Short mmCIF file of C-alpha atoms in Angstrom, two decimals:
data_model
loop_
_atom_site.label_atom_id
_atom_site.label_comp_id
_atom_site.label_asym_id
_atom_site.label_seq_id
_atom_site.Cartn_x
_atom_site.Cartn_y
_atom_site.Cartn_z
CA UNK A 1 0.00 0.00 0.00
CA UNK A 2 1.20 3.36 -0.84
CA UNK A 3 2.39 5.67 2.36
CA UNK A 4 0.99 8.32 3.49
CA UNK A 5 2.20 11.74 2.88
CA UNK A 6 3.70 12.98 6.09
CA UNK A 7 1.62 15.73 8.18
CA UNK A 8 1.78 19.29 6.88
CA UNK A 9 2.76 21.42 9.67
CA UNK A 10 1.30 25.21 9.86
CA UNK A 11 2.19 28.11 11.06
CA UNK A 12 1.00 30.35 13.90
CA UNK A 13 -0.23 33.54 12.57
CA UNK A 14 0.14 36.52 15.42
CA UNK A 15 -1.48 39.36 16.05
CA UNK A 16 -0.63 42.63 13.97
CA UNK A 17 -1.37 45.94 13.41
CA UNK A 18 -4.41 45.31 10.87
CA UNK A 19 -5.93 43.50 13.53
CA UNK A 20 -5.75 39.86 12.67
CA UNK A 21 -4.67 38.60 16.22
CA UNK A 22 -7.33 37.66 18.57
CA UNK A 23 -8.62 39.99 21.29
CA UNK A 24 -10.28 38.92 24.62
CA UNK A 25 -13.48 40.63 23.42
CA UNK A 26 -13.54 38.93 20.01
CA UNK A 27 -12.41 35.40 21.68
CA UNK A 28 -15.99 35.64 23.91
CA UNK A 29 -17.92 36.52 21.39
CA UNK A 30 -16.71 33.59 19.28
CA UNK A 31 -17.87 31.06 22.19
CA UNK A 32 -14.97 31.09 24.33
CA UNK A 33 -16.07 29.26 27.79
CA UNK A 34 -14.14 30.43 30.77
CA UNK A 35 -15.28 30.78 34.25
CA UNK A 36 -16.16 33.59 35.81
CA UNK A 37 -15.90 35.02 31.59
CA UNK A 38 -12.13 35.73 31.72
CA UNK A 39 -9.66 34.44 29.16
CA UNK A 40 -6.82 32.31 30.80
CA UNK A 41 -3.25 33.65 30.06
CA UNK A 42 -1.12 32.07 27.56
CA UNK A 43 -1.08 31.71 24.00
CA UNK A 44 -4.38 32.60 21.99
CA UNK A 45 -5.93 31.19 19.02
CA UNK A 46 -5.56 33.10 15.84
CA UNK A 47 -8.11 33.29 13.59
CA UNK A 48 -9.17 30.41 11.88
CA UNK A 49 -10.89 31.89 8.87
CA UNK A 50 -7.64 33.98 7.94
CA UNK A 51 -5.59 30.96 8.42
CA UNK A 52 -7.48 28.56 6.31
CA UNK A 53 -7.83 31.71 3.48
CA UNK A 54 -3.57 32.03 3.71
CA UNK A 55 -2.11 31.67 0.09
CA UNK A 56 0.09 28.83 1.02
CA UNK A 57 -2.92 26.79 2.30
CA UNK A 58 -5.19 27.28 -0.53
CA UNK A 59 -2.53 26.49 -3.02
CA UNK A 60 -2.25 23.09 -0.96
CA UNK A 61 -6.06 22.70 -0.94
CA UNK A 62 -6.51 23.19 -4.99
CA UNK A 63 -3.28 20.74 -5.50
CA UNK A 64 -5.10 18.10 -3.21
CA UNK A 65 -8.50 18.62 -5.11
CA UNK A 66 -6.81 18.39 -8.65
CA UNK A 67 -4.88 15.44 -7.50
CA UNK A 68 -8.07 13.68 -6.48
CA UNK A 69 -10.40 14.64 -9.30
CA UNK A 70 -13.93 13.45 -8.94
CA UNK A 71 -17.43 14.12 -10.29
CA UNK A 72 -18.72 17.28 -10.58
CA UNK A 73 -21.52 18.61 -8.25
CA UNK A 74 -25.05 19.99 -8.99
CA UNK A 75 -23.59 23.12 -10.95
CA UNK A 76 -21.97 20.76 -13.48
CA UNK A 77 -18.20 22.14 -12.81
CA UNK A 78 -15.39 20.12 -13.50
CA UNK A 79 -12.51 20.04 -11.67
CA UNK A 80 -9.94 21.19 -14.67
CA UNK A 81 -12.32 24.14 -14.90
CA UNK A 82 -11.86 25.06 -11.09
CA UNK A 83 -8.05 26.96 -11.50
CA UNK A 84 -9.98 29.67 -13.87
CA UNK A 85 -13.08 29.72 -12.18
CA UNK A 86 -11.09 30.65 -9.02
CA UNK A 87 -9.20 33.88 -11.33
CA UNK A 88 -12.66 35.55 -11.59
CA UNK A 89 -14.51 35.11 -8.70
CA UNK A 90 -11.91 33.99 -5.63
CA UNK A 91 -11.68 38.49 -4.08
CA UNK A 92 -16.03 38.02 -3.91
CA UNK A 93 -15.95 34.53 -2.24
CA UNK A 94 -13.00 35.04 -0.30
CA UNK A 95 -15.06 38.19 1.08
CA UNK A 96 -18.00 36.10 1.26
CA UNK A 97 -16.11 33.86 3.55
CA UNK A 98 -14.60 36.92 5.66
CA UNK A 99 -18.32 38.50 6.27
CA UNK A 100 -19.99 35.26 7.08
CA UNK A 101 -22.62 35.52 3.82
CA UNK A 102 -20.68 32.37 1.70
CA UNK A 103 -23.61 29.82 0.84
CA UNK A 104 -22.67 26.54 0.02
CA UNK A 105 -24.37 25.00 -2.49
CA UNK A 106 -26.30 21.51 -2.14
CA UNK A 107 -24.51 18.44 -2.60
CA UNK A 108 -25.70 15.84 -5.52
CA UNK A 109 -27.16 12.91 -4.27
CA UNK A 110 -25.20 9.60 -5.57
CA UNK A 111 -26.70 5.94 -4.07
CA UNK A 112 -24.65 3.12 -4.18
CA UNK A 113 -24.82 -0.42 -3.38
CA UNK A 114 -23.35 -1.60 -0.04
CA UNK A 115 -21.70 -5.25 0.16
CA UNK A 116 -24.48 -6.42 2.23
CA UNK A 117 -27.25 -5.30 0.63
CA UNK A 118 -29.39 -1.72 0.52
CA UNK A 119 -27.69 1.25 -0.31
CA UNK A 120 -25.09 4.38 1.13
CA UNK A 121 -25.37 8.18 0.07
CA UNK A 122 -23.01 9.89 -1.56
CA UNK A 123 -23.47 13.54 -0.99
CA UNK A 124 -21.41 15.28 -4.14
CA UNK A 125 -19.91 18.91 -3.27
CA UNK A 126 -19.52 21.21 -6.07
CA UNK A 127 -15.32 21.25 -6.98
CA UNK A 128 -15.47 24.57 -5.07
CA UNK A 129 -16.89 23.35 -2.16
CA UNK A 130 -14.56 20.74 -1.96
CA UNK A 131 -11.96 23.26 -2.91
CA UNK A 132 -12.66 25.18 0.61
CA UNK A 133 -13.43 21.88 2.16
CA UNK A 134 -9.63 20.66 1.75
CA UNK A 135 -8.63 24.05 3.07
CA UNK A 136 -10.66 23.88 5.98
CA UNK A 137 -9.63 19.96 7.10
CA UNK A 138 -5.98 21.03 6.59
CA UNK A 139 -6.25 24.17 8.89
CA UNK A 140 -8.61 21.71 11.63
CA UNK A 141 -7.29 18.34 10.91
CA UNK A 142 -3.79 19.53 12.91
CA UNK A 143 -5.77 20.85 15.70
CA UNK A 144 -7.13 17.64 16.64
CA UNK A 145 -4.47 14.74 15.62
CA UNK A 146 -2.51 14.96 18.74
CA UNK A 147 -5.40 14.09 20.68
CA UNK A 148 -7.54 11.63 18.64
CA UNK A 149 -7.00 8.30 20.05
CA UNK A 150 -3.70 5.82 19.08
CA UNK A 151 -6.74 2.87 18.50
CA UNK A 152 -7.88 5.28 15.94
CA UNK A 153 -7.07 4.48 12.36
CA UNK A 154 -9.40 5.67 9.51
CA UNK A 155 -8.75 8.96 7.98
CA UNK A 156 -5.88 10.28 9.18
CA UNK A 157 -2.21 10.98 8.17
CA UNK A 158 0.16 8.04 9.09
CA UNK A 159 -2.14 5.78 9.16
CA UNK A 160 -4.06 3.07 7.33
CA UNK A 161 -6.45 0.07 6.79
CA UNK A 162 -3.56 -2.12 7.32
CA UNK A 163 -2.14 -1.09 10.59
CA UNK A 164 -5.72 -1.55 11.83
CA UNK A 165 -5.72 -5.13 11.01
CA UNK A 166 -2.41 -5.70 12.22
CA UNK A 167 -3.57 -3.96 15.56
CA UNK A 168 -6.77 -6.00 15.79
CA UNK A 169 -4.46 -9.52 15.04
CA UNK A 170 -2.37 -8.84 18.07
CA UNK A 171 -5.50 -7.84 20.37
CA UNK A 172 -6.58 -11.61 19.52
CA UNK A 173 -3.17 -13.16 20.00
CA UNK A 174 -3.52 -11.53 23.70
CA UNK A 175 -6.45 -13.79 24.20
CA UNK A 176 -9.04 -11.61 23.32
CA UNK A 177 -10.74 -14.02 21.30
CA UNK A 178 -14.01 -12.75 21.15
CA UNK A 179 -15.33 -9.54 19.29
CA UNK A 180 -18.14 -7.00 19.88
CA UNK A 181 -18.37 -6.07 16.25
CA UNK A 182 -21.02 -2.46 16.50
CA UNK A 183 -22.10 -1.50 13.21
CA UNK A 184 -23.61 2.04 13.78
CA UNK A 185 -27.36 2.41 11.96
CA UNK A 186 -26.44 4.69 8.82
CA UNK A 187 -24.01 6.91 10.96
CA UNK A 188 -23.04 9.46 7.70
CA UNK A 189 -26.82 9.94 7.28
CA UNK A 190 -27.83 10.15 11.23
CA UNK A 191 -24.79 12.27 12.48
CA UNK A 192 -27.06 14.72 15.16
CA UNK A 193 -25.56 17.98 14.10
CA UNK A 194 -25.99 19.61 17.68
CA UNK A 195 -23.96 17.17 19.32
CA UNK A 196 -21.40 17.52 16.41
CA UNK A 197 -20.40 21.40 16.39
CA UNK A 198 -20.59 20.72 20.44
CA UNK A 199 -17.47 19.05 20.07
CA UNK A 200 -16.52 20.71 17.29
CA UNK A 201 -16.73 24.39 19.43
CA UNK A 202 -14.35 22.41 22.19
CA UNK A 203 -11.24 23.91 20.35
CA UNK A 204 -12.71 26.16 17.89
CA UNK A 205 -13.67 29.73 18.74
CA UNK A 206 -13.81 31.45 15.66
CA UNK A 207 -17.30 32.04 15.49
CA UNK A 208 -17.24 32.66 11.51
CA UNK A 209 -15.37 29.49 10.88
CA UNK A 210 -18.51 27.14 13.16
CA UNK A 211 -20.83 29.21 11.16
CA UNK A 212 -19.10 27.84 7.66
CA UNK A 213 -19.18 24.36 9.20
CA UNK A 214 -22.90 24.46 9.62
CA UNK A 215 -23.93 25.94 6.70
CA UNK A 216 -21.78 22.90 5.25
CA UNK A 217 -23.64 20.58 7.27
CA UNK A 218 -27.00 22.03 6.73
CA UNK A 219 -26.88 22.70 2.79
CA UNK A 220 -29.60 20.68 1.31
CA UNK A 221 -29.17 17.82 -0.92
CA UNK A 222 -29.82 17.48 -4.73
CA UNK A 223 -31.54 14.62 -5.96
CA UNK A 224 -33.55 14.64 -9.25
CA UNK A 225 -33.83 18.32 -9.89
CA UNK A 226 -35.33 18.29 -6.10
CA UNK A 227 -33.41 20.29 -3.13
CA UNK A 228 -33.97 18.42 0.19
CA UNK A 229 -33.09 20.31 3.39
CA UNK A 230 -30.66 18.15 5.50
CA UNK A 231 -31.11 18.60 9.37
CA UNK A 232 -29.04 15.39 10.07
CA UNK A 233 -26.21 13.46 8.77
CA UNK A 234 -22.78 14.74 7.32
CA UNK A 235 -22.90 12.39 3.90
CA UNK A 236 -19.59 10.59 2.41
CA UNK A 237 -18.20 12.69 -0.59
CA UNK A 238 -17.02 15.82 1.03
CA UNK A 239 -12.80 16.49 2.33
CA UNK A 240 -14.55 17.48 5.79
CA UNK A 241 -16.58 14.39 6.13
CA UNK A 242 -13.98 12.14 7.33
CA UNK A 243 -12.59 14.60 10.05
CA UNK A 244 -16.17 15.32 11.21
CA UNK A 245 -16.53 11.59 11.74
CA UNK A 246 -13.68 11.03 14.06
CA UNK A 247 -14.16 14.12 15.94
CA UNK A 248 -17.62 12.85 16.86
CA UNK A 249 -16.63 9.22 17.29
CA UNK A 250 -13.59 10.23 19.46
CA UNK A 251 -15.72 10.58 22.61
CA UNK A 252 -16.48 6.58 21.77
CA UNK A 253 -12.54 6.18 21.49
CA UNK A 254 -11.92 7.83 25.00
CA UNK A 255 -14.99 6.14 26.63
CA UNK A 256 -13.13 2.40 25.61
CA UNK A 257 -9.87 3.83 26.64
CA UNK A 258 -11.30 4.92 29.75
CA UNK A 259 -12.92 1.36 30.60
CA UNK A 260 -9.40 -0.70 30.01
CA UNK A 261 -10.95 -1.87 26.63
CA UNK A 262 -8.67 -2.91 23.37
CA UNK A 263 -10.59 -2.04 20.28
CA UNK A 264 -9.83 -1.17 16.90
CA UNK A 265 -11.70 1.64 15.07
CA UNK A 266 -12.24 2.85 11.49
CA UNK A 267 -14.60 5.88 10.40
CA UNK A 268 -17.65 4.20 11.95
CA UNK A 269 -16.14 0.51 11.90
CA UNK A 270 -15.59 -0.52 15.26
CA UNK A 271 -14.14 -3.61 17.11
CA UNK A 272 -13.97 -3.97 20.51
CA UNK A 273 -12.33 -7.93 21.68
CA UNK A 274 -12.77 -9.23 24.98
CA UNK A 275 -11.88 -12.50 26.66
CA UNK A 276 -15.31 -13.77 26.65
CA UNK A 277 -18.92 -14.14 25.27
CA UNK A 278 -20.38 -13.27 28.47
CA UNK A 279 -17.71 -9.76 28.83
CA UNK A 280 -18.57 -9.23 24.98
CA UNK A 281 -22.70 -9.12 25.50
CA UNK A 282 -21.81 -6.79 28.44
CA UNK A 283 -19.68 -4.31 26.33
CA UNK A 284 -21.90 -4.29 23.71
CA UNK A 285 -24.77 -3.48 26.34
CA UNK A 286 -23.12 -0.41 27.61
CA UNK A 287 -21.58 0.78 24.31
CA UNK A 288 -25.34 0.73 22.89
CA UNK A 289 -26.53 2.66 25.96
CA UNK A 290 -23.72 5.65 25.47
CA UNK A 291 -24.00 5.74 21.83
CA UNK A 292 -27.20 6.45 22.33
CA UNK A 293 -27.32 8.01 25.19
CA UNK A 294 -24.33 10.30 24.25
CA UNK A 295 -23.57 10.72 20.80
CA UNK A 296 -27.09 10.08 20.21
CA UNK A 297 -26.26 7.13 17.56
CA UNK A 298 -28.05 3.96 16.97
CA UNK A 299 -26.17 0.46 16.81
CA UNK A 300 -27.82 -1.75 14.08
CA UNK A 301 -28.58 -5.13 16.26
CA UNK A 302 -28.90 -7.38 12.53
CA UNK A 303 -25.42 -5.98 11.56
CA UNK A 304 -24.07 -5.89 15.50
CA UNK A 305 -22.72 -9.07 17.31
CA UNK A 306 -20.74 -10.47 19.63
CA UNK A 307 -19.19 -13.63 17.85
CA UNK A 308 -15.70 -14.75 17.07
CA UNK A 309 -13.48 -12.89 15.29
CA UNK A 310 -12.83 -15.55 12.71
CA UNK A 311 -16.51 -15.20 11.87
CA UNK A 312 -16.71 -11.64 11.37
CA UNK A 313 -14.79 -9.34 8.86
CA UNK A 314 -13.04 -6.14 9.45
CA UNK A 315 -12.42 -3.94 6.67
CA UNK A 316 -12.09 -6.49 4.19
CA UNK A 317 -10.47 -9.14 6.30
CA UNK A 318 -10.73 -11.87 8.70
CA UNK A 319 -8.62 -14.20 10.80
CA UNK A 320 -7.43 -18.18 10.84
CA UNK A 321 -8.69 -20.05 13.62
CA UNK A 322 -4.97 -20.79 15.23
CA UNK A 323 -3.91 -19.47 18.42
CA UNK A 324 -1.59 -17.38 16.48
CA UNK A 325 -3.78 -16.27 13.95
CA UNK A 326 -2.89 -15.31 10.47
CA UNK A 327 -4.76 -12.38 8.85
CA UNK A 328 -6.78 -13.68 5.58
CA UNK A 329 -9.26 -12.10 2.96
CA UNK A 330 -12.25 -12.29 4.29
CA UNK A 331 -15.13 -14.42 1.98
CA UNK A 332 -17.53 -11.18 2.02
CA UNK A 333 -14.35 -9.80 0.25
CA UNK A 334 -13.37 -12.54 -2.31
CA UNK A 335 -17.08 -12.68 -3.55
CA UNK A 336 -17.23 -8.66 -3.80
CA UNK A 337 -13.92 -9.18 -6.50
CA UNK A 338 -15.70 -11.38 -7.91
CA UNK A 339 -18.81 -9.47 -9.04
CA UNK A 340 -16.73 -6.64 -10.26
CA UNK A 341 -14.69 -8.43 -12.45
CA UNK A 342 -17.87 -10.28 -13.63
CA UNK A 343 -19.11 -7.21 -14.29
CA UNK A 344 -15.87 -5.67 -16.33
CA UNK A 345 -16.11 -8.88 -18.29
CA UNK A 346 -19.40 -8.62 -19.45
CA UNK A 347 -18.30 -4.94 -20.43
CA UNK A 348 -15.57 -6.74 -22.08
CA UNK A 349 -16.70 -8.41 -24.47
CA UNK A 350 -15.91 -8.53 -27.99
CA UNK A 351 -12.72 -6.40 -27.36
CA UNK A 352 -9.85 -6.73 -28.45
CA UNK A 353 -8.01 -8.79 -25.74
CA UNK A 354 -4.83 -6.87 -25.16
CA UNK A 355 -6.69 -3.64 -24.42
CA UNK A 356 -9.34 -5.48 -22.18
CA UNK A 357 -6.32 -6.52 -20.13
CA UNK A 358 -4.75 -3.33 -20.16
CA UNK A 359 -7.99 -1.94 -18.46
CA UNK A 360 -8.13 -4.46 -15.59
CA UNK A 361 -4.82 -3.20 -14.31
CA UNK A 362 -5.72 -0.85 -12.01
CA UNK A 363 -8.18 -2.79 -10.35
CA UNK A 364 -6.22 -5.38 -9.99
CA UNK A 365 -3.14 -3.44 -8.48
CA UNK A 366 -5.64 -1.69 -6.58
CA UNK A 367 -6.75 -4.95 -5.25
CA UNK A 368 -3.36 -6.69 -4.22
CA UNK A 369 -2.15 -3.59 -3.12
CA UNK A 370 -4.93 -3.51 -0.02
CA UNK A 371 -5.15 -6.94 0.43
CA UNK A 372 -1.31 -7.65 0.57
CA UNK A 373 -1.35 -7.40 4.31
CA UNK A 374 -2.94 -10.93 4.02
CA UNK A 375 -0.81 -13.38 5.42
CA UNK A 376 -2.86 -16.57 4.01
CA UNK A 377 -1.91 -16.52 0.03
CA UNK A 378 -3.77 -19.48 -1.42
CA UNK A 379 -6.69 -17.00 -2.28
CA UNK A 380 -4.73 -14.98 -4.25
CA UNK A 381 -3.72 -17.83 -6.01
CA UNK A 382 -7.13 -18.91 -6.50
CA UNK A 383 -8.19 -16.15 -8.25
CA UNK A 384 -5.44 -15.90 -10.56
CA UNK A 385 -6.61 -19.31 -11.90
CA UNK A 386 -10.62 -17.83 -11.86
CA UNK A 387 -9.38 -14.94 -13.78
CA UNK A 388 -7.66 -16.95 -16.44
CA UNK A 389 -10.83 -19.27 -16.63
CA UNK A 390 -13.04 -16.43 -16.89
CA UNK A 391 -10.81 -15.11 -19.96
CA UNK A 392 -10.83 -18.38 -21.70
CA UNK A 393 -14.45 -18.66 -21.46
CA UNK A 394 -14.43 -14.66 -23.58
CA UNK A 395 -12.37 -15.99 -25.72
CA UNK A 396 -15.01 -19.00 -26.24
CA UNK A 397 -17.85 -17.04 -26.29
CA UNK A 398 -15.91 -14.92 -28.86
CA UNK A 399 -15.17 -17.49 -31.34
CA UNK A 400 -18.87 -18.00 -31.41
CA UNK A 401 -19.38 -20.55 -33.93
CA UNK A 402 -17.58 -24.57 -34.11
CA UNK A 403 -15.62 -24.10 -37.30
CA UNK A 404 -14.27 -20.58 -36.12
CA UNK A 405 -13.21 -22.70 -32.67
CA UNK A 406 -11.69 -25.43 -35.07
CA UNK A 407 -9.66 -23.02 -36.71
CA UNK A 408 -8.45 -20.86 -33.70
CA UNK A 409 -7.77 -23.93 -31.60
CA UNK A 410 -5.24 -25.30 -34.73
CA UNK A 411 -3.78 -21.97 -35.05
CA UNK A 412 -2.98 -21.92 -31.42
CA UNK A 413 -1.36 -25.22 -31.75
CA UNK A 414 -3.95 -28.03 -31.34
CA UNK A 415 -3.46 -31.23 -33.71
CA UNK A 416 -6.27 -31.29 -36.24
CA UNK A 417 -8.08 -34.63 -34.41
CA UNK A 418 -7.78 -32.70 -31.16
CA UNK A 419 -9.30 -29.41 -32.08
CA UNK A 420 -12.15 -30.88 -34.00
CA UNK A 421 -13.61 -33.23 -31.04
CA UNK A 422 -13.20 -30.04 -28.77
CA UNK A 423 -14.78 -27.18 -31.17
CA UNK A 424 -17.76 -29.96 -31.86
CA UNK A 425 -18.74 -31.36 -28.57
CA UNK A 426 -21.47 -29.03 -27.53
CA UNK A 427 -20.42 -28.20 -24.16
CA UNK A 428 -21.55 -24.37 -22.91
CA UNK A 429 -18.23 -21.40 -22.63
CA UNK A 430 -17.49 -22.11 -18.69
CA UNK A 431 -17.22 -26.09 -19.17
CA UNK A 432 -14.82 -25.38 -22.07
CA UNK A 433 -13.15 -22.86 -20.52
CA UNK A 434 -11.84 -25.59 -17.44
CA UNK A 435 -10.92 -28.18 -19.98
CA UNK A 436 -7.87 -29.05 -20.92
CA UNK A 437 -7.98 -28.02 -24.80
CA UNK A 438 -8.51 -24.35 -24.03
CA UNK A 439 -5.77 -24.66 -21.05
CA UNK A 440 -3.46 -25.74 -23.54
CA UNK A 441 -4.62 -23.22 -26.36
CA UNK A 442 -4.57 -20.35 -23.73
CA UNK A 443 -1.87 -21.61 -21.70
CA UNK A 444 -0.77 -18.39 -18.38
CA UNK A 445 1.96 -17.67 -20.67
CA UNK A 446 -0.36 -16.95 -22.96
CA UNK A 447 -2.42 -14.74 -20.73
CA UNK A 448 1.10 -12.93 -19.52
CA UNK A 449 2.59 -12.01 -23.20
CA UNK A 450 -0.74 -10.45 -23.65
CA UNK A 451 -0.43 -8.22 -20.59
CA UNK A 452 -2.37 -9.98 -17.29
CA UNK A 453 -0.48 -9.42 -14.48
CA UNK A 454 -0.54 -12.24 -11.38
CA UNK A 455 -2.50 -10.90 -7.80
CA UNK A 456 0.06 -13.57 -6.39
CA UNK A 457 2.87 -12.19 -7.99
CA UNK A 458 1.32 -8.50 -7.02
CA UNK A 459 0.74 -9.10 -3.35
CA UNK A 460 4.92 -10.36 -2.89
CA UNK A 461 5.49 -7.42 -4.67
CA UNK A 462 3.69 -4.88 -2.24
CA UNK A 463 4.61 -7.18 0.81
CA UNK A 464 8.74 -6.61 -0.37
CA UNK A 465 8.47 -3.09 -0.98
CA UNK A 466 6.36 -2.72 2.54
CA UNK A 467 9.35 -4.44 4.34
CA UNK A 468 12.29 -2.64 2.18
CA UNK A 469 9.82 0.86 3.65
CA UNK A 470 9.80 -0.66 7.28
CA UNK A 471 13.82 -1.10 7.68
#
């Protein structure tokens, strides 16, 4: 897996003469909450608004938004169109921003299909809202790293899918062999926005900077030519999203520190392992009662349950049974592959071949890459052999009629006798595509000249480079 890029650092701005520093009075009136109302001595926060609106930042927050690229939102703007866009208007929404009058505008609604059935929103900014999005996370994010939990994984700089795994693997070879696996009810879509810029306001005082943040989390969503007002939920698709998630979800992280408990969290995925079934239904008790209670979240009790860890997934993966366990793919996983490369074969057919594996590339790198923290290989091995199998059977389907399969299977070196019985005997594409004629037409040589590359040979690959990283 690629690393992440190390934490920008920023600077403190200071008070000067045009009055950019922060004053007692202004401090109050931003929601500063000191007893008896006076400011404690010591270093004051600058303004936020001034910070995030710095050159240096905003030249950061357009690179990251250019390097990510994405849809555009409900005003149809691309994001190669966002560098001139920003030359005419930037002064007026800059000032916008300063005054406290910027309006964002409502995010398209995208639905996709989740793994295990229904559906998640995707809440599409406009490439400008994303644009001061990224500029806000990257003047925030810093302000709360330090202090977001070390059992805390998703999101943030350093850190990855793979160290969470890794983290949960040794919890288990502790002895924790039991899981309390929450799955919170739609958390992007039931995020109570109260409670949110309560936490939020805990180290932000610039008043102008939790008024952007609302209006971000109140602007309505776009769906069919339709604006819906949005009084709950902070959906997936925005830069801000993600840090919005873990500064809510940190009070869970703190309340499991608090109790002793070793747990494992991404975004909203959370796993808490115990030492028994009877210590897991207890956790899971409580947990339920302070989400609730709290951070006033529902836990889903169909997704939700206490159960061995070998039984569950986490992000993608699963464990052996052994007392040292070995990380593996999880089957929920495999069978998700699966389906999309169904699905790029049935785009796939009738092209040419060599350009139909040239497209698969990515996902497959894509693929190994994540997965190559899987210590149990076999599976990568079995789908190396699917995939080939699957490409004979195009290749079948292609030739379409028994004298065209006579004549490719001699031109790719079957004896006459051979390639007749096998182009005539009336079996369907997948049968074929297993036998032994089309394994020695289409032999994985074959398959590599033509430009498929191995997840086997992939996941040693990432698994090297990680190590050469790690020295």
């Amino acid at each position: 897996m690629r690393e992440a890029e190390p934490e920008k650092k920023i600077e403190t701005s200071e008070a000067n003469p045009r009055g950019q520093g922060r004053k007692p009075e202004a401090a109050r009136a931003s929601g500063s909450n000191f007893p008896g109302g006076k400011e404690p001595t010591g270093p004051k926060q600058p303004d936020l608004i001034e910070r995030m609106l710095e050159r240096g930042n905003l030249h950061n927050a357009l690179q990251a938004v250019e390097a990510n690229r994405g849809a555009a939102g409900v005003d149809g703007m691309e994001v190669k169109q966002l560098r001139g866009y920003l030359r005419e208007h930037w002064a007026e929404i800059r000032e916008q921003i300063l005054n406290g009058t910027y309006e964002p505008r409502p995010v398209r609604r995208v639905d996709i299909p989740k793994p295990g059935g229904g559906t998640r929103m995707l809440g599409i900014p406009t490439v400008l809202d994303r644009f001061i999005q990224q500029a806000i996370h990257q003047i925030l994010g810093p302000l709360w790293e330090e202090g977001f939990s070390a059992y805390s994984y998703g999101f943030r700089p350093g850190r990855s899918a793979a160290q969470a795994v890794k983290a949960a693997q040794d919890h288990i070879r502790l002895g924790k062999r039991w899981v309390v696996d929450v799955d919170l009810e739609k958390f992007f879509d039931r995020v109570n926005h109260a409670v949110l810029m309560a936490r939020v306001a805990r180290k932000v005082k610039d008043r102008r900077m939790l008024k952007l943040i609302r209006r971000y989390l109140e602007s309505g969503i776009m769906q069919q030519g339709l604006m819906e007002p949005r009084s709950e939920g902070t959906p997936q698709g925005g830069p801000l999203s993600p840090l919005l998630s873990n500064i809510l979800l940190d009070d869970l992280d703190k309340e499991l520190e608090k109790r002793g408990h070793r747990f494992c969290r991404y975004a909203d995925d959370c796993n808490v392992y115990v030492g028994s079934r009877r210590a897991g239904e207890r956790v899971m008790e409580s947990l339920s009662r302070f989400l609730k209670e709290i951070l006033k979240l529902t836990v889903n009790p169909k997704k939700s349950a206490v159960d061995r860890p070998w039984n569950r997934k986490f992000l993608g993966f699963s464990v052996t049974t052994h007392r040292e366990c070995r990380v593996r793919v999880a089957p929920q996983a495999v069978e998700r592959f699966k389906e999309a490369m169904r699905e790029k074969f049935r785009e796939g057919r009738g092209r040419n071949l060599r350009a139909f594996l040239e497209s698969l590339k990515p996902k497959l790198r894509g693929w190994a890459s994540y997965f190559s923290v899987a210590e149990t290989r076999n599976v990568f091995e079995d789908l190396d052999q699917w995939l080939r199998r699957k490409l004979r059977c195009m290749e079948w389907r292609k030739w379409k009629k028994p004298r065209t399969r006579l004549r490719k299977l001699i031109a790719l070196g079957l004896d006459r006798a051979r390639a007749r019985g096998s182009a005539f005997n009336g079996r369907g594409p997948w049968w074929n595509a297993g036998a032994s004629h089309m394994n020695a037409a289409l032999p994985t040589a074959y398959f590599r000249r033509m430009g498929l590359i191995s997840l086997l040979d992939e996941v040693l690959w990432f698994t090297t480079l990680r190590e050469q990283r790690s020295l």
